[in-house]
Short mmCIF file of C-alpha atoms in Angstrom, two decimals:
data_model
loop_
_atom_site.label_atom_id
_atom_site.label_comp_id
_atom_site.label_asym_id
_atom_site.label_seq_id
_atom_site.Cartn_x
_atom_site.Cartn_y
_atom_site.Cartn_z
CA UNK A 178 -53.14 -18.87 127.92
CA UNK A 179 -56.70 -20.06 127.35
CA UNK A 180 -58.63 -19.14 124.23
CA UNK A 181 -61.40 -16.70 125.02
CA UNK A 182 -64.93 -18.08 125.14
CA UNK A 183 -68.24 -16.32 124.59
CA UNK A 184 -69.72 -18.54 127.29
CA UNK A 185 -67.59 -17.48 130.25
CA UNK A 186 -64.14 -17.47 131.82
CA UNK A 187 -62.25 -20.46 130.38
CA UNK A 188 -60.33 -22.97 132.48
CA UNK A 189 -59.34 -26.63 132.57
CA UNK A 190 -59.63 -29.61 134.90
CA UNK A 191 -57.15 -32.50 134.81
CA UNK A 192 -58.85 -35.88 135.20
CA UNK A 193 -57.52 -38.77 137.29
CA UNK A 194 -55.97 -40.29 134.15
CA UNK A 195 -54.34 -37.04 133.00
CA UNK A 196 -56.73 -35.73 130.35
CA UNK A 197 -57.75 -32.06 130.25
CA UNK A 198 -61.42 -31.05 130.31
CA UNK A 199 -62.32 -27.52 129.26
CA UNK A 200 -64.81 -25.53 131.34
CA UNK A 201 -66.20 -22.01 131.61
CA UNK A 202 -67.23 -20.21 134.80
CA UNK A 203 -69.44 -17.19 135.39
CA UNK A 204 -70.57 -15.41 138.53
CA UNK A 205 -69.51 -15.56 142.17
CA UNK A 206 -70.83 -17.16 145.32
CA UNK A 207 -71.75 -20.60 146.63
CA UNK A 208 -73.13 -23.14 145.98
CA UNK A 209 -71.71 -23.42 142.49
CA UNK A 210 -74.24 -24.55 139.89
CA UNK A 211 -72.58 -27.10 137.59
CA UNK A 212 -74.16 -27.87 134.21
CA UNK A 213 -73.90 -31.28 132.52
CA UNK A 214 -75.02 -31.35 128.87
CA UNK A 215 -77.01 -34.00 127.05
CA UNK A 216 -75.81 -36.60 124.61
CA UNK A 217 -73.28 -35.30 122.09
CA UNK A 218 -73.54 -31.70 123.34
CA UNK A 219 -70.97 -29.37 124.87
CA UNK A 220 -71.04 -26.45 127.32
CA UNK A 221 -72.88 -24.31 124.75
CA UNK A 222 -76.14 -26.12 125.52
CA UNK A 223 -76.30 -24.02 128.67
CA UNK A 224 -75.37 -20.62 127.24
CA UNK A 225 -78.84 -19.08 127.67
CA UNK A 226 -79.26 -20.55 131.16
CA UNK A 227 -75.80 -20.12 132.66
CA UNK A 228 -75.53 -16.36 132.24
CA UNK A 229 -78.86 -15.82 134.05
CA UNK A 230 -78.06 -18.15 136.95
CA UNK A 231 -74.64 -16.49 137.22
CA UNK A 232 -76.32 -13.22 138.20
CA UNK A 233 -77.06 -14.89 141.56
CA UNK A 234 -74.26 -17.41 142.17
CA UNK A 235 -71.16 -18.98 140.65
CA UNK A 236 -71.69 -21.34 137.71
CA UNK A 237 -69.58 -23.83 135.77
CA UNK A 238 -70.28 -25.62 132.47
CA UNK A 239 -67.79 -28.01 130.91
CA UNK A 240 -67.14 -30.05 127.77
CA UNK A 241 -67.19 -33.81 128.13
CA UNK A 242 -64.25 -35.69 126.61
CA UNK A 243 -64.16 -35.42 122.82
CA UNK A 244 -66.53 -32.43 122.76
CA UNK A 245 -65.83 -28.72 122.56
CA UNK A 246 -62.25 -28.03 123.65
CA UNK A 247 -61.74 -31.10 125.86
CA UNK A 248 -59.29 -33.93 125.19
CA UNK A 249 -60.78 -37.07 123.63
CA UNK A 250 -61.18 -40.37 125.49
CA UNK A 251 -62.62 -43.81 124.95
CA UNK A 252 -66.39 -43.96 125.34
CA UNK A 253 -68.05 -45.39 128.42
CA UNK A 254 -70.69 -44.13 130.84
CA UNK A 255 -68.58 -44.78 133.92
CA UNK A 256 -65.70 -42.78 132.46
CA UNK A 257 -68.10 -39.92 131.65
CA UNK A 258 -69.47 -40.02 135.19
CA UNK A 259 -66.05 -40.08 136.85
CA UNK A 260 -65.02 -37.12 134.68
CA UNK A 261 -67.87 -35.09 136.19
CA UNK A 262 -66.79 -36.29 139.62
CA UNK A 263 -63.24 -35.08 138.87
CA UNK A 264 -64.56 -31.65 137.85
CA UNK A 265 -66.28 -31.26 141.23
CA UNK A 266 -63.39 -32.61 143.29
CA UNK A 267 -60.88 -30.29 141.58
CA UNK A 268 -62.98 -27.16 142.11
CA UNK A 269 -62.36 -24.69 144.94
CA UNK A 270 -66.00 -24.77 146.06
CA UNK A 271 -67.28 -27.58 148.29
CA UNK A 272 -71.05 -27.37 147.65
CA UNK A 273 -72.70 -27.83 144.29
CA UNK A 274 -76.10 -27.90 142.65
CA UNK A 275 -75.93 -30.16 139.58
CA UNK A 276 -78.11 -29.49 136.54
CA UNK A 277 -78.14 -32.34 134.02
CA UNK A 278 -79.97 -32.51 130.70
CA UNK A 279 -80.97 -35.85 129.13
CA UNK A 280 -77.99 -38.23 129.51
CA UNK A 281 -76.41 -35.55 131.71
CA UNK A 282 -79.13 -36.16 134.29
CA UNK A 283 -78.02 -39.76 134.73
CA UNK A 284 -74.39 -38.70 135.15
CA UNK A 285 -75.40 -36.06 137.71
CA UNK A 286 -77.43 -38.59 139.72
CA UNK A 287 -74.52 -41.04 139.77
CA UNK A 288 -72.12 -38.41 141.08
CA UNK A 289 -74.67 -37.23 143.68
CA UNK A 290 -74.86 -40.69 145.23
CA UNK A 291 -71.05 -41.04 145.11
CA UNK A 292 -70.31 -37.60 146.56
CA UNK A 293 -73.08 -36.75 149.05
CA UNK A 294 -70.85 -34.27 150.89
CA UNK A 295 -70.39 -32.22 147.71
CA UNK A 296 -73.75 -32.36 145.92
CA UNK A 297 -76.39 -30.31 147.74
CA UNK A 298 -79.15 -30.35 145.10
CA UNK A 299 -80.12 -31.79 141.72
CA UNK A 300 -82.09 -30.49 138.75
CA UNK A 301 -82.75 -33.24 136.19
CA UNK A 302 -83.89 -31.74 132.87
CA UNK A 303 -85.84 -34.24 130.73
CA UNK A 304 -83.36 -36.88 131.80
CA UNK A 305 -82.87 -40.37 130.41
CA UNK A 306 -84.79 -42.91 132.54
CA UNK A 307 -83.07 -46.25 133.03
CA UNK A 308 -86.39 -48.02 133.74
CA UNK A 309 -87.47 -47.51 130.10
CA UNK A 310 -86.32 -50.44 127.97
CA UNK A 311 -85.84 -48.43 124.77
CA UNK A 312 -82.78 -46.76 126.25
CA UNK A 313 -81.14 -50.19 126.50
CA UNK A 314 -82.00 -51.27 122.92
CA UNK A 315 -78.61 -51.81 121.29
CA UNK A 316 -80.04 -52.24 117.80
CA UNK A 317 -81.78 -48.87 118.09
CA UNK A 318 -78.58 -47.36 119.49
CA UNK A 319 -76.62 -48.63 116.49
CA UNK A 320 -79.12 -47.00 114.14
CA UNK A 321 -78.97 -43.67 115.98
CA UNK A 322 -75.17 -43.85 116.14
CA UNK A 323 -75.08 -44.51 112.39
CA UNK A 324 -77.03 -41.27 111.92
CA UNK A 325 -74.42 -39.38 113.95
CA UNK A 326 -71.64 -41.00 111.92
CA UNK A 327 -73.32 -40.04 108.65
CA UNK A 328 -73.71 -36.49 109.95
CA UNK A 329 -70.01 -36.48 110.87
CA UNK A 330 -69.06 -37.38 107.31
CA UNK A 331 -71.43 -34.67 106.05
CA UNK A 332 -70.48 -32.04 108.64
CA UNK A 333 -69.38 -29.45 106.09
CA UNK A 334 -72.57 -29.86 104.07
CA UNK A 335 -74.74 -29.61 107.19
CA UNK A 336 -73.07 -26.46 108.47
CA UNK A 337 -75.26 -23.88 106.61
CA UNK A 338 -78.48 -25.44 107.96
CA UNK A 339 -77.18 -25.72 111.52
CA UNK A 340 -75.77 -22.20 111.33
CA UNK A 341 -79.29 -20.86 110.76
CA UNK A 342 -80.66 -22.88 113.68
CA UNK A 343 -77.94 -21.74 116.07
CA UNK A 344 -78.22 -18.08 115.08
CA UNK A 345 -81.97 -18.27 115.77
CA UNK A 346 -81.34 -19.45 119.33
CA UNK A 347 -78.09 -17.78 120.44
CA UNK A 348 -76.41 -14.37 120.34
CA UNK A 349 -73.96 -14.06 117.41
CA UNK A 350 -70.78 -14.63 119.44
CA UNK A 351 -72.16 -17.78 121.09
CA UNK A 352 -73.54 -19.09 117.80
CA UNK A 353 -70.21 -18.65 116.02
CA UNK A 354 -68.37 -20.55 118.77
CA UNK A 355 -70.90 -23.38 118.70
CA UNK A 356 -70.71 -23.70 114.92
CA UNK A 357 -66.94 -24.06 115.00
CA UNK A 358 -66.98 -26.70 117.76
CA UNK A 359 -70.22 -28.69 117.55
CA UNK A 360 -70.63 -28.94 113.78
CA UNK A 361 -67.44 -30.95 113.35
CA UNK A 362 -66.41 -34.48 112.46
CA UNK A 363 -64.88 -35.14 115.88
CA UNK A 364 -67.86 -33.88 117.90
CA UNK A 365 -70.37 -35.87 115.87
CA UNK A 366 -68.28 -39.03 116.11
CA UNK A 367 -68.20 -38.52 119.88
CA UNK A 368 -72.00 -38.24 119.83
CA UNK A 369 -72.20 -41.61 118.06
CA UNK A 370 -69.92 -43.18 120.68
CA UNK A 371 -72.03 -41.76 123.52
CA UNK A 372 -75.20 -43.28 122.03
CA UNK A 373 -73.60 -46.72 121.99
CA UNK A 374 -72.17 -46.25 125.49
CA UNK A 375 -75.58 -45.35 126.90
CA UNK A 376 -77.28 -48.46 125.51
CA UNK A 377 -74.54 -50.79 126.71
CA UNK A 378 -73.79 -49.24 130.10
CA UNK A 379 -76.87 -47.46 131.48
CA UNK A 380 -78.30 -50.36 133.47
CA UNK A 381 -74.97 -51.26 135.05
CA UNK A 382 -74.10 -47.65 135.93
CA UNK A 383 -77.38 -46.98 137.72
CA UNK A 384 -77.83 -50.37 139.42
CA UNK A 385 -78.51 -49.78 143.11
CA UNK A 386 -77.95 -46.02 142.84
CA UNK A 387 -79.58 -44.29 145.82
CA UNK A 388 -79.66 -40.52 146.12
CA UNK A 389 -78.69 -38.81 149.38
CA UNK A 390 -81.26 -36.73 151.27
CA UNK A 391 -81.11 -33.64 149.07
CA UNK A 392 -83.71 -31.58 147.17
CA UNK A 393 -84.24 -32.93 143.66
CA UNK A 394 -86.33 -31.34 140.90
CA UNK A 395 -87.27 -33.56 137.96
CA UNK A 396 -88.21 -31.37 134.99
CA UNK A 397 -90.01 -32.95 132.02
CA UNK A 398 -90.54 -31.51 128.56
CA UNK A 399 -94.26 -31.15 127.86
CA UNK A 400 -94.23 -31.25 124.07
CA UNK A 401 -93.41 -34.19 121.84
CA UNK A 402 -90.48 -33.80 119.45
CA UNK A 403 -90.39 -35.18 115.93
CA UNK A 404 -90.25 -39.02 115.83
CA UNK A 405 -89.51 -39.01 119.55
CA UNK A 406 -88.70 -42.32 121.25
CA UNK A 407 -89.63 -43.32 123.88
CA UNK A 408 -93.10 -41.72 123.63
CA UNK A 409 -93.40 -38.45 125.53
CA UNK A 410 -96.18 -39.75 127.79
CA UNK A 411 -94.05 -42.73 128.85
CA UNK A 412 -91.05 -40.56 129.72
CA UNK A 413 -93.10 -37.99 131.64
CA UNK A 414 -94.75 -40.76 133.65
CA UNK A 415 -91.33 -42.23 134.49
CA UNK A 416 -90.09 -38.79 135.57
CA UNK A 417 -93.14 -38.39 137.82
CA UNK A 418 -92.53 -41.77 139.45
CA UNK A 419 -88.88 -40.86 140.07
CA UNK A 420 -89.86 -37.59 141.77
CA UNK A 421 -92.42 -39.41 143.92
CA UNK A 422 -89.80 -41.92 145.10
CA UNK A 423 -87.46 -39.17 146.30
CA UNK A 424 -88.33 -37.78 149.76
CA UNK A 425 -87.55 -34.20 148.71
CA UNK A 426 -88.47 -34.62 145.06
CA UNK A 427 -90.57 -32.31 142.88
CA UNK A 428 -91.89 -32.83 139.36
CA UNK A 429 -92.20 -29.85 137.00
CA UNK A 430 -93.33 -29.79 133.36
CA UNK A 431 -91.96 -27.40 130.71
CA UNK A 432 -95.22 -26.99 128.82
CA UNK A 433 -93.77 -25.02 125.89
CA UNK A 434 -90.70 -27.16 125.20
CA UNK A 435 -89.83 -30.48 123.65
CA UNK A 436 -86.64 -32.32 124.65
CA UNK A 437 -84.49 -29.24 123.95
CA UNK A 438 -85.67 -27.44 127.07
CA UNK A 439 -82.40 -25.47 127.56
CA UNK A 440 -83.03 -23.75 124.21
CA UNK A 441 -86.83 -23.55 124.18
CA UNK A 442 -87.69 -22.70 127.78
CA UNK A 443 -84.42 -21.64 129.44
CA UNK A 444 -86.16 -19.31 131.88
CA UNK A 445 -87.87 -22.27 133.57
CA UNK A 446 -84.52 -23.99 134.15
CA UNK A 447 -83.12 -20.73 135.53
CA UNK A 448 -86.01 -20.39 137.97
CA UNK A 449 -85.83 -24.00 139.14
CA UNK A 450 -82.04 -23.90 139.54
CA UNK A 451 -82.27 -20.73 141.63
CA UNK A 452 -84.98 -22.28 143.82
CA UNK A 453 -82.55 -25.08 144.60
CA UNK A 454 -79.74 -22.60 145.28
CA UNK A 455 -81.97 -20.73 147.73
CA UNK A 456 -83.07 -23.95 149.44
CA UNK A 457 -79.58 -25.36 149.95
CA UNK A 458 -78.25 -21.95 151.03
CA UNK A 459 -80.65 -22.02 153.99
CA UNK A 460 -79.29 -25.34 155.24
#
């Protein structure tokens, strides 16, 4: 029996190397909208978005290895990307719209070019851009990872502060589940490992990656977060160039949100995801 989840109907996918990845589904219909979270985050990132999209079609959000209720695994971008590929290939549906936030956008793009028969549309939410050198800076990655590691050691002390933040953004049942799973030593250590994996593997993973002829929406945050690197203007410009290079690409700006668009402007993600669902349903 699966433990109940406030985020949807729980289930599991077995990866090609035998690990179990936890996921939640909501809604019915096709294409299925699959949500890929950002660095160090689990399915809960999408709680405010998934339930609204699920009113129109089936949705699935999952925990990457070492996060939420999924089995741990060694870090590595290619392993993260093939895990997402395994989630799609194991599902009963055969057409998907992928929604990826931050690092999740890169993973979604990689799977889209590997599985063109499965991926019918992409929504990239303030995604990492491999053309920006700061994402490859290993010294910076070590410093950020050290911050995650320190937070992991201090997880118990940080819990009251993060509890307030989560209760401000989520209904009580979702907030309680997130507190128990995200504010933990294991989850924060996984976040540190993902930071290092991104710096060391991003260029190699995306080398020569070409998207199939599908609709792609590139959504940028419009506001600058605290001490944000790379600068917001640089990232938005890179997102715009990406959208312009894609034959069926669109660029949209979330004017009221910083990088945490799924929490600060979820309704925009809902609207853009449903536009893609409508477009691919007509094909």
